[in-house]
Amino acid sequence: MDRRWGFLIGLLSAAWLLLRSGHDEPRPPETPPETAAQRCFCQVSGYLDDCTCDVETIDKFNNYRLFPRLQKLLESDYFRYYKVNLKRPCPFWKDISQCGRRDCAVKPCESDEVPDGIKSASYKYSGEAGNLIEECEQAERLGAVDESLSEETQKAVLQWTKHDDSSDNFCEADDIQSPDAEYVDLLLNPERYTGYKGPDAWRIWNVIYEENCFKPQTIKRPLNPLASSQGKGEENTFYSWLEGLCVEKRAFYRLISGLHASINVHLSARYLLQDTWLEQIWGHNVTEFQQRFDGILTEGEGPRRLKNLYFIYLIELRALSKVVPFFERPDFQLFTGNKVQDAENKMLLLEILHEIKSFPLHFDENSFFAGDKKEANKLKEDFRLHFRNISRIMDCVGCFKCRLWGKLQTQGLGTALKILFSEKLIANMPESGPSYEFQLTRQEIVSLFNAFGRISTSVKELENFRNLLQNVH
């Protein structure tokens, strides 16, 4: 009897020890919750779609080699003054609700604030015409032919004017000789959050996405990321149709999405944090950034938008690398009337362009319009007309500051596209003297570099938001 009780007690003790040892074994650590930075940037790494370049290479190149010098150039007089007509009527609808907030307003320059050299530029182009500026100060009309000029220069001016209306342009430019066109100091009217939102802003982007991006008829889901009808789990289905499109149509959508993402980064980075009668404080609004790019809050769309930002960066970077010969010409100058500063700014401009040209992983635009010639030409024309339409939509924006920066950035992107599709014309330019087939207006030059400056700033701001979001859950 004692032996049986002893055996039973021993068996229970062994079982108890076995159970206890199981509880004492270390458990695998729980997976920590994702940070907000991980949710926003989960896909923003590695190689980009349709590209041979990776995000990390762009970050390093932009943030440490290009961004500081580019910002210095854009602060110069030649690039800070932009002439724009903010009173052009909307060509698509009449019921525009004007933003009444003070941050939507644009303050134009007084006549004595703009350098005389810029105001007296009576010709459209900055090359040969810039050298003749002192002879032409009495010309009253843009593109007018002064009889005191040589026959060759008169012919060049007429050719340039004709070219400006040619089929190579991707934007419908303002008539800057209109009485409604005014110079604006971009440094005093920075792009930032204005409070312009709601149905009016939604309609602008809806028309851009739904009526101007290429979309198969079988796709019923809205392209507009502001649309509310986004079902969970649909993001993979949404982007699968994109892969079925040709590279040109995919690129068009990614350009528009990248531009949209860049604008949203700016608005989040320069947000009105405090507004009192004493002062306004602007800074980074992390919550606003999350609402626009967090993978969960945007149901998978936000990180993809940020990848498209890098795509438009590569497109504009490539265009700048292609147009170097135009700016290297000895008769090209950034004319403002201050010869010393103009020469220094041209040197800085060329330094930046050669830095851009050295970028090791440029986008290969040879994949564009490379198929059957007839079909390729038709697709290129569709591409151009869709983008021209988007440039016209900018005149429907109810916030004047948003309209200013929208017009400038679409013109800048349109100029980049014009450059990419003018490679042969650029290669055939004479080393000096007037170029009849390829020219850039001052408006195009200013918009091209400022638009790229906005994209470059967005890429830099992503680094700031990554750091701010590291400890946010």
Coordinates of C-alpha atoms in Angstrom, one line a residue:
M1 CA 0.0 0.0 0.0
D2 CA 2.8 2.4 0.9
R3 CA 4.6 1.5 -2.3
R4 CA 1.6 2.3 -4.4
W5 CA 1.0 5.7 -2.7
G6 CA 4.7 6.4 -3.2
F7 CA 4.6 5.5 -6.9
L8 CA 1.5 7.7 -7.4
I9 CA 3.0 10.7 -5.6
G10 CA 6.2 10.4 -7.6
L11 CA 4.2 10.2 -10.9
L12 CA 2.2 13.4 -10.0
S13 CA 5.4 15.2 -9.0
A14 CA 7.0 14.3 -12.3
A15 CA 3.9 15.6 -14.2
W16 CA 3.9 18.8 -12.2
L17 CA 7.6 19.4 -12.9
L18 CA 7.1 18.7 -16.6
L19 CA 4.2 21.2 -16.7
R20 CA 6.2 23.8 -14.8
S21 CA 9.2 23.4 -17.1
G22 CA 6.9 24.0 -20.1
H23 CA 5.7 27.3 -18.6
D24 CA 9.2 28.4 -17.8
E25 CA 10.4 28.0 -21.3
P26 CA 11.0 31.4 -23.0
R27 CA 8.2 32.4 -25.3
P28 CA 9.0 33.9 -28.7
P29 CA 8.9 37.7 -28.6
E30 CA 5.8 39.3 -29.8
T31 CA 6.0 41.2 -33.1
P32 CA 6.1 44.9 -32.4
P33 CA 3.4 47.0 -34.1
E34 CA 4.4 48.7 -37.3
T35 CA 5.5 52.3 -37.0
A36 CA 3.8 55.0 -39.1
A37 CA 7.0 55.3 -41.1
Q38 CA 6.9 51.6 -42.0
R39 CA 3.2 51.9 -43.1
C40 CA 3.9 55.0 -45.3
F41 CA 7.2 53.8 -46.8
C42 CA 6.7 50.1 -46.9
Q43 CA 6.9 50.0 -50.7
V44 CA 9.1 53.0 -51.2
S45 CA 12.4 51.2 -51.6
G46 CA 14.3 49.2 -54.2
Y47 CA 13.7 49.4 -57.9
L48 CA 10.9 51.4 -59.5
D49 CA 8.5 50.0 -62.0
D50 CA 9.6 50.4 -65.7
C51 CA 12.9 51.7 -64.5
T52 CA 16.4 50.5 -63.8
C53 CA 16.9 52.9 -60.9
D54 CA 16.2 52.3 -57.2
V55 CA 14.8 54.7 -54.6
E56 CA 18.0 54.7 -52.4
T57 CA 20.2 55.9 -55.3
I58 CA 17.8 58.8 -56.0
D59 CA 17.6 59.8 -52.3
K60 CA 21.4 60.0 -52.0
F61 CA 21.9 61.8 -55.3
N62 CA 19.1 64.3 -54.7
N63 CA 19.4 65.1 -51.0
Y64 CA 23.2 65.5 -50.8
R65 CA 24.5 66.4 -54.2
L66 CA 21.7 68.2 -56.1
F67 CA 19.1 69.7 -53.8
P68 CA 21.3 72.5 -52.1
R69 CA 22.7 73.9 -55.4
L70 CA 19.3 73.7 -57.1
Q71 CA 17.7 75.7 -54.3
K72 CA 20.4 78.4 -54.6
L73 CA 19.7 78.7 -58.4
L74 CA 16.0 79.0 -57.9
E75 CA 16.5 81.9 -55.5
S76 CA 18.1 84.0 -58.2
D77 CA 16.2 86.7 -60.0
Y78 CA 15.9 84.9 -63.3
F79 CA 14.1 82.0 -61.7
R80 CA 12.1 83.6 -59.0
Y81 CA 10.0 85.9 -61.2
Y82 CA 7.3 84.1 -63.2
K83 CA 4.8 85.8 -65.4
V84 CA 1.3 84.2 -65.3
N85 CA -2.3 85.0 -66.1
L86 CA -4.4 83.9 -63.2
K87 CA -7.5 85.5 -64.6
R88 CA -8.0 83.2 -67.6
P89 CA -11.5 81.8 -67.6
C90 CA -12.1 78.1 -67.0
P91 CA -12.7 76.5 -70.4
F92 CA -14.7 73.6 -69.0
W93 CA -17.3 74.9 -66.5
K94 CA -18.4 78.3 -65.3
D95 CA -19.4 77.7 -61.7
I96 CA -16.0 78.2 -60.1
S97 CA -16.1 78.7 -56.3
Q98 CA -13.3 81.1 -55.5
C99 CA -11.3 80.4 -52.4
G100 CA -11.8 83.4 -50.0
R101 CA -9.1 82.4 -47.5
R102 CA -6.2 84.8 -47.3
D103 CA -3.7 82.0 -47.8
C104 CA -5.2 81.4 -51.3
A105 CA -4.3 84.8 -52.4
V106 CA -1.4 85.6 -54.7
K107 CA 0.5 88.9 -54.3
P108 CA 1.8 90.1 -57.8
C109 CA 4.9 92.1 -58.1
E110 CA 4.9 95.9 -58.3
S111 CA 6.5 97.2 -61.5
D112 CA 9.6 98.4 -59.8
E113 CA 10.2 95.0 -58.1
V114 CA 11.0 93.0 -61.3
P115 CA 14.5 93.5 -62.7
D116 CA 14.5 95.7 -65.8
G117 CA 16.3 93.1 -67.9
I118 CA 13.4 90.7 -67.3
K119 CA 10.7 93.2 -68.0
S120 CA 12.3 94.6 -71.1
A121 CA 12.8 91.2 -72.7
S122 CA 10.7 91.7 -75.8
Y123 CA 11.4 88.3 -77.3
K124 CA 10.3 84.9 -76.2
Y125 CA 13.6 83.2 -76.2
S126 CA 16.6 83.4 -74.0
G127 CA 19.4 82.5 -76.4
E128 CA 20.0 84.8 -79.4
A129 CA 17.3 87.1 -78.4
G130 CA 18.8 87.6 -75.0
N131 CA 22.0 88.8 -76.5
L132 CA 20.1 91.4 -78.5
I133 CA 18.0 92.6 -75.6
E134 CA 19.6 96.1 -75.3
E135 CA 18.8 96.8 -79.0
C136 CA 15.2 95.8 -78.5
E137 CA 14.0 97.5 -75.4
Q138 CA 11.5 99.7 -77.3
A139 CA 9.6 96.7 -78.8
E140 CA 6.2 96.7 -77.3
R141 CA 4.9 93.3 -78.1
L142 CA 6.3 89.8 -77.5
G143 CA 7.6 88.4 -80.7
A144 CA 7.5 91.7 -82.5
V145 CA 10.1 92.1 -85.3
D146 CA 12.1 95.3 -84.8
E147 CA 13.2 96.7 -88.2
S148 CA 16.5 97.8 -86.8
L149 CA 17.5 94.1 -86.4
S150 CA 19.4 92.2 -89.0
E151 CA 17.4 90.2 -91.6
E152 CA 18.7 86.9 -90.1
T153 CA 17.5 87.8 -86.6
Q154 CA 14.1 89.0 -88.0
K155 CA 13.8 85.6 -89.6
A156 CA 14.8 83.8 -86.4
V157 CA 12.2 85.7 -84.4
L158 CA 9.4 84.8 -86.8
Q159 CA 10.6 81.1 -86.8
W160 CA 10.6 81.0 -83.0
T161 CA 7.1 82.5 -82.9
K162 CA 5.8 79.9 -85.3
H163 CA 7.6 77.1 -83.4
D164 CA 6.0 78.2 -80.2
D165 CA 2.6 77.2 -81.7
S166 CA 3.8 74.0 -83.2
S167 CA 2.7 70.5 -82.3
D168 CA 5.8 69.8 -80.2
N169 CA 4.3 71.7 -77.2
F170 CA 2.6 69.7 -74.5
C171 CA 1.0 72.7 -72.7
E172 CA -1.3 75.5 -73.6
A173 CA 0.8 78.4 -72.5
D174 CA -0.5 81.7 -71.2
D175 CA -0.5 84.8 -73.4
I176 CA 2.0 86.7 -71.2
Q177 CA 1.4 89.9 -73.2
S178 CA -2.2 89.9 -72.0
P179 CA -3.0 92.9 -69.7
D180 CA -4.1 90.3 -67.1
A181 CA -0.7 88.6 -67.0
E182 CA 1.4 89.7 -64.1
Y183 CA 4.8 88.9 -62.6
V184 CA 4.8 86.9 -59.4
D185 CA 7.7 86.5 -57.0
L186 CA 7.7 82.7 -56.3
L187 CA 9.7 83.1 -53.2
L188 CA 7.1 85.4 -51.7
N189 CA 4.2 83.2 -52.8
P190 CA 5.4 79.7 -51.7
E191 CA 3.5 76.6 -52.4
R192 CA 1.9 75.5 -49.1
Y193 CA -1.3 74.4 -47.4
T194 CA -4.1 76.9 -48.1
G195 CA -7.2 75.1 -46.9
Y196 CA -8.5 74.7 -50.4
K197 CA -10.3 71.3 -50.4
G198 CA -13.8 69.8 -50.7
P199 CA -16.0 69.4 -53.8
D200 CA -14.2 72.0 -55.9
A201 CA -10.7 70.5 -55.4
W202 CA -12.2 67.0 -55.9
R203 CA -13.7 68.0 -59.2
I204 CA -10.3 69.2 -60.5
W205 CA -8.5 66.0 -59.8
N206 CA -11.5 63.9 -60.8
V207 CA -11.5 65.4 -64.3
I208 CA -7.7 65.0 -64.5
Y209 CA -7.8 61.3 -63.6
E210 CA -11.1 60.1 -65.0
E211 CA -11.2 62.0 -68.3
N212 CA -7.6 62.5 -69.2
C213 CA -5.7 59.5 -67.9
F214 CA -5.8 56.4 -70.1
K215 CA -8.2 53.9 -68.6
P216 CA -9.6 50.6 -70.1
Q217 CA -13.4 50.6 -70.3
T218 CA -13.5 47.4 -68.3
I219 CA -12.2 49.2 -65.2
K220 CA -15.1 50.6 -63.2
R221 CA -13.1 51.6 -60.1
P222 CA -12.3 55.4 -60.0
L223 CA -8.7 56.4 -60.8
N224 CA -9.1 59.5 -58.6
P225 CA -7.5 58.7 -55.2
L226 CA -9.8 61.3 -53.6
A227 CA -12.8 59.1 -54.6
S228 CA -14.5 57.6 -51.5
S229 CA -15.5 54.3 -53.2
Q230 CA -12.3 52.4 -52.3
G231 CA -13.0 48.9 -51.1
K232 CA -10.5 47.2 -48.9
G233 CA -8.4 44.6 -50.6
E234 CA -8.9 46.2 -54.0
E235 CA -5.5 47.8 -54.4
N236 CA -3.9 44.8 -56.1
T237 CA -6.9 44.5 -58.6
F238 CA -6.7 48.2 -59.2
Y239 CA -3.0 48.2 -60.2
S240 CA -3.2 44.9 -62.1
W241 CA -4.9 46.8 -65.0
L242 CA -2.1 49.2 -65.1
E243 CA 0.4 46.5 -65.9
G244 CA -1.8 45.5 -68.8
L245 CA -1.4 48.9 -70.5
C246 CA 1.5 49.9 -72.8
V247 CA 4.5 51.6 -71.2
E248 CA 3.4 55.0 -72.4
K249 CA -0.1 54.9 -70.9
R250 CA 1.3 53.5 -67.6
A251 CA 3.9 56.3 -67.6
F252 CA 1.2 59.0 -68.2
Y253 CA -0.8 57.8 -65.1
R254 CA 2.4 57.6 -63.0
L255 CA 3.4 61.1 -64.0
I256 CA 0.0 62.5 -62.9
S257 CA 0.0 60.5 -59.7
G258 CA 3.6 61.5 -59.0
L259 CA 2.7 65.2 -59.5
H260 CA -0.3 64.8 -57.2
A261 CA 1.8 63.1 -54.6
S262 CA 4.5 65.8 -54.8
I263 CA 1.9 68.5 -54.2
N264 CA 0.5 66.7 -51.2
V265 CA 4.0 66.4 -49.7
H266 CA 4.5 70.1 -50.1
L267 CA 1.1 70.8 -48.4
S268 CA 2.0 68.5 -45.5
A269 CA 5.5 69.9 -45.1
R270 CA 4.4 73.6 -45.1
Y271 CA 1.2 73.4 -43.1
L272 CA -0.3 76.2 -41.0
L273 CA 0.3 74.9 -37.5
Q274 CA -0.6 78.1 -35.6
D275 CA -2.5 81.2 -36.7
T276 CA -2.7 84.1 -34.4
W277 CA -3.0 87.9 -34.8
L278 CA 0.7 88.0 -34.0
E279 CA 2.1 85.5 -36.4
Q280 CA 1.6 82.4 -38.5
I281 CA 3.7 79.3 -37.9
W282 CA 4.3 76.9 -40.7
G283 CA 5.8 73.4 -40.4
H284 CA 5.5 69.7 -40.9
N285 CA 2.1 68.2 -40.2
V286 CA 2.7 64.5 -39.5
T287 CA -1.0 63.7 -39.2
E288 CA -1.8 65.3 -42.6
F289 CA 1.0 63.3 -44.2
Q290 CA -0.3 60.1 -42.7
Q291 CA -3.8 60.7 -44.0
R292 CA -2.4 61.1 -47.5
F293 CA 0.2 58.3 -47.6
D294 CA -0.3 55.8 -44.7
G295 CA -0.7 52.4 -46.2
I296 CA -3.6 51.5 -43.8
L297 CA -5.4 54.9 -44.0
T298 CA -5.2 55.0 -47.8
E299 CA -6.0 51.3 -48.2
G300 CA -2.7 50.5 -49.8
E301 CA -2.6 53.5 -52.2
G302 CA -0.3 55.9 -50.3
P303 CA 3.0 54.1 -50.6
R304 CA 2.3 53.6 -54.3
R305 CA 1.8 57.3 -54.8
L306 CA 5.2 58.0 -53.2
K307 CA 6.8 55.5 -55.7
N308 CA 5.2 57.5 -58.5
L309 CA 6.8 60.6 -57.1
Y310 CA 10.2 59.0 -57.7
F311 CA 9.0 58.1 -61.2
I312 CA 8.3 61.8 -62.2
Y313 CA 11.6 62.7 -60.6
L314 CA 13.4 60.4 -63.0
I315 CA 11.5 61.7 -66.0
E316 CA 12.3 65.4 -65.3
L317 CA 15.9 64.5 -64.4
R318 CA 16.3 62.8 -67.7
A319 CA 14.9 65.7 -69.6
L320 CA 17.4 68.1 -67.9
S321 CA 20.2 65.8 -68.9
K322 CA 19.1 65.8 -72.5
V323 CA 18.8 69.6 -72.8
V324 CA 22.4 70.4 -71.7
P325 CA 23.6 71.3 -75.2
F326 CA 20.9 74.1 -75.4
F327 CA 22.2 75.8 -72.3
E328 CA 25.9 75.2 -73.1
R329 CA 25.6 77.4 -76.2
P330 CA 27.8 80.5 -75.8
D331 CA 25.0 82.8 -76.8
F332 CA 22.6 81.5 -74.2
Q333 CA 22.3 83.6 -71.0
L334 CA 20.1 84.0 -68.0
F335 CA 19.5 87.6 -68.8
T336 CA 18.3 89.9 -66.0
G337 CA 20.5 93.0 -66.7
N338 CA 23.1 92.3 -64.0
K339 CA 26.0 90.9 -66.1
V340 CA 28.0 89.7 -63.1
Q341 CA 25.2 87.8 -61.5
D342 CA 23.9 86.5 -64.9
A343 CA 27.3 85.0 -65.6
E344 CA 27.6 83.4 -62.1
N345 CA 24.1 82.0 -62.4
K346 CA 24.9 80.4 -65.8
M347 CA 28.0 78.8 -64.3
L348 CA 25.9 77.4 -61.5
L349 CA 23.2 76.3 -63.9
L350 CA 25.8 74.4 -66.0
E351 CA 27.3 72.8 -62.9
I352 CA 23.9 71.5 -61.9
L353 CA 23.2 70.2 -65.4
H354 CA 26.5 68.4 -65.6
E355 CA 25.9 66.9 -62.2
I356 CA 22.5 65.7 -63.5
K357 CA 24.1 64.3 -66.6
S358 CA 26.5 62.2 -64.4
F359 CA 23.6 60.4 -62.7
P360 CA 24.3 56.7 -63.2
L361 CA 20.8 55.3 -63.6
H362 CA 18.8 57.6 -65.9
F363 CA 15.4 56.7 -67.2
D364 CA 15.5 55.1 -70.7
E365 CA 12.9 57.0 -72.7
N366 CA 13.7 54.9 -75.8
S367 CA 11.0 52.5 -74.8
F368 CA 8.4 55.3 -75.5
F369 CA 6.6 55.2 -78.8
A370 CA 9.0 52.6 -80.2
G371 CA 6.4 50.3 -82.0
D372 CA 4.8 50.6 -85.4
K373 CA 5.5 54.2 -86.6
K374 CA 1.9 55.0 -87.5
E375 CA 0.5 53.7 -84.1
A376 CA 3.4 55.3 -82.3
N377 CA 2.7 58.7 -83.8
K378 CA -1.0 58.3 -83.0
L379 CA -0.2 57.4 -79.4
K380 CA 2.2 60.3 -79.0
E381 CA -0.4 62.7 -80.3
D382 CA -3.0 61.3 -77.8
F383 CA -0.4 61.6 -75.1
R384 CA 0.3 65.3 -76.0
L385 CA -3.4 66.2 -76.3
H386 CA -4.3 64.6 -73.0
F387 CA -1.5 66.6 -71.3
R388 CA -2.5 69.8 -73.0
N389 CA -6.0 69.3 -71.6
I390 CA -4.6 69.0 -68.1
S391 CA -2.7 72.2 -68.5
R392 CA -6.0 73.9 -69.4
I393 CA -7.8 72.5 -66.4
M394 CA -5.4 74.5 -64.2
D395 CA -7.4 77.6 -65.1
C396 CA -10.4 76.0 -63.3
V397 CA -8.7 75.9 -59.9
G398 CA -10.5 78.2 -57.4
C399 CA -7.5 78.9 -55.2
F400 CA -5.2 81.4 -56.9
K401 CA -2.0 80.2 -55.1
C402 CA -2.9 76.6 -56.0
R403 CA -3.6 77.7 -59.6
L404 CA -0.3 79.5 -59.8
W405 CA 1.7 76.5 -58.7
G406 CA -0.5 74.1 -60.7
K407 CA 0.1 76.1 -63.9
L408 CA 3.8 76.4 -63.3
Q409 CA 4.3 72.7 -62.5
T410 CA 2.2 71.4 -65.4
Q411 CA 4.1 73.7 -67.8
G412 CA 7.4 72.5 -66.3
L413 CA 6.4 68.9 -66.8
G414 CA 5.1 69.6 -70.3
T415 CA 8.5 71.3 -71.1
A416 CA 10.3 68.2 -69.9
L417 CA 8.2 66.0 -72.2
K418 CA 8.8 68.4 -75.1
I419 CA 12.6 68.0 -74.5
L420 CA 12.4 64.2 -74.3
F421 CA 10.6 64.1 -77.7
S422 CA 13.0 66.6 -79.3
E423 CA 16.3 64.7 -78.9
K424 CA 17.1 64.8 -82.6
L425 CA 16.3 68.6 -82.9
I426 CA 18.6 69.3 -79.9
A427 CA 21.4 67.2 -81.4
N428 CA 21.2 69.2 -84.6
M429 CA 21.3 72.6 -83.1
P430 CA 24.2 74.8 -84.3
E431 CA 26.8 75.6 -81.8
S432 CA 26.1 79.3 -82.0
G433 CA 23.6 81.6 -83.6
P434 CA 19.8 81.2 -83.8
S435 CA 18.3 77.7 -83.7
Y436 CA 15.2 77.5 -85.8
E437 CA 13.9 74.1 -84.8
F438 CA 14.4 73.8 -81.1
Q439 CA 14.0 76.7 -78.6
L440 CA 12.8 77.2 -75.1
T441 CA 11.0 80.4 -74.0
R442 CA 11.9 82.1 -70.7
Q443 CA 8.6 80.9 -69.4
E444 CA 9.5 77.3 -70.2
I445 CA 12.9 77.6 -68.7
V446 CA 11.6 79.1 -65.4
S447 CA 8.8 76.5 -65.2
L448 CA 11.1 73.6 -66.1
F449 CA 13.6 74.3 -63.3
N450 CA 11.0 75.3 -60.7
A451 CA 8.9 72.3 -61.4
F452 CA 11.9 70.0 -60.9
G453 CA 12.8 72.0 -57.8
R454 CA 9.3 71.1 -56.4
I455 CA 9.9 67.4 -57.1
S456 CA 13.4 67.6 -55.7
T457 CA 12.0 69.3 -52.5
S458 CA 9.4 66.6 -52.1
V459 CA 12.1 63.8 -52.2
K460 CA 14.1 65.8 -49.6
E461 CA 11.0 66.2 -47.5
L462 CA 10.3 62.4 -47.5
E463 CA 13.6 62.0 -45.6
N464 CA 12.3 64.5 -43.0
F465 CA 8.9 62.7 -42.7
R466 CA 10.7 59.3 -42.3
N467 CA 12.5 60.7 -39.3
L468 CA 9.4 62.3 -37.8
L469 CA 7.4 59.2 -38.1
Q470 CA 9.9 56.7 -36.7
N471 CA 8.4 56.7 -33.3
V472 CA 4.8 57.2 -34.2
H473 CA 2.4 54.2 -34.1

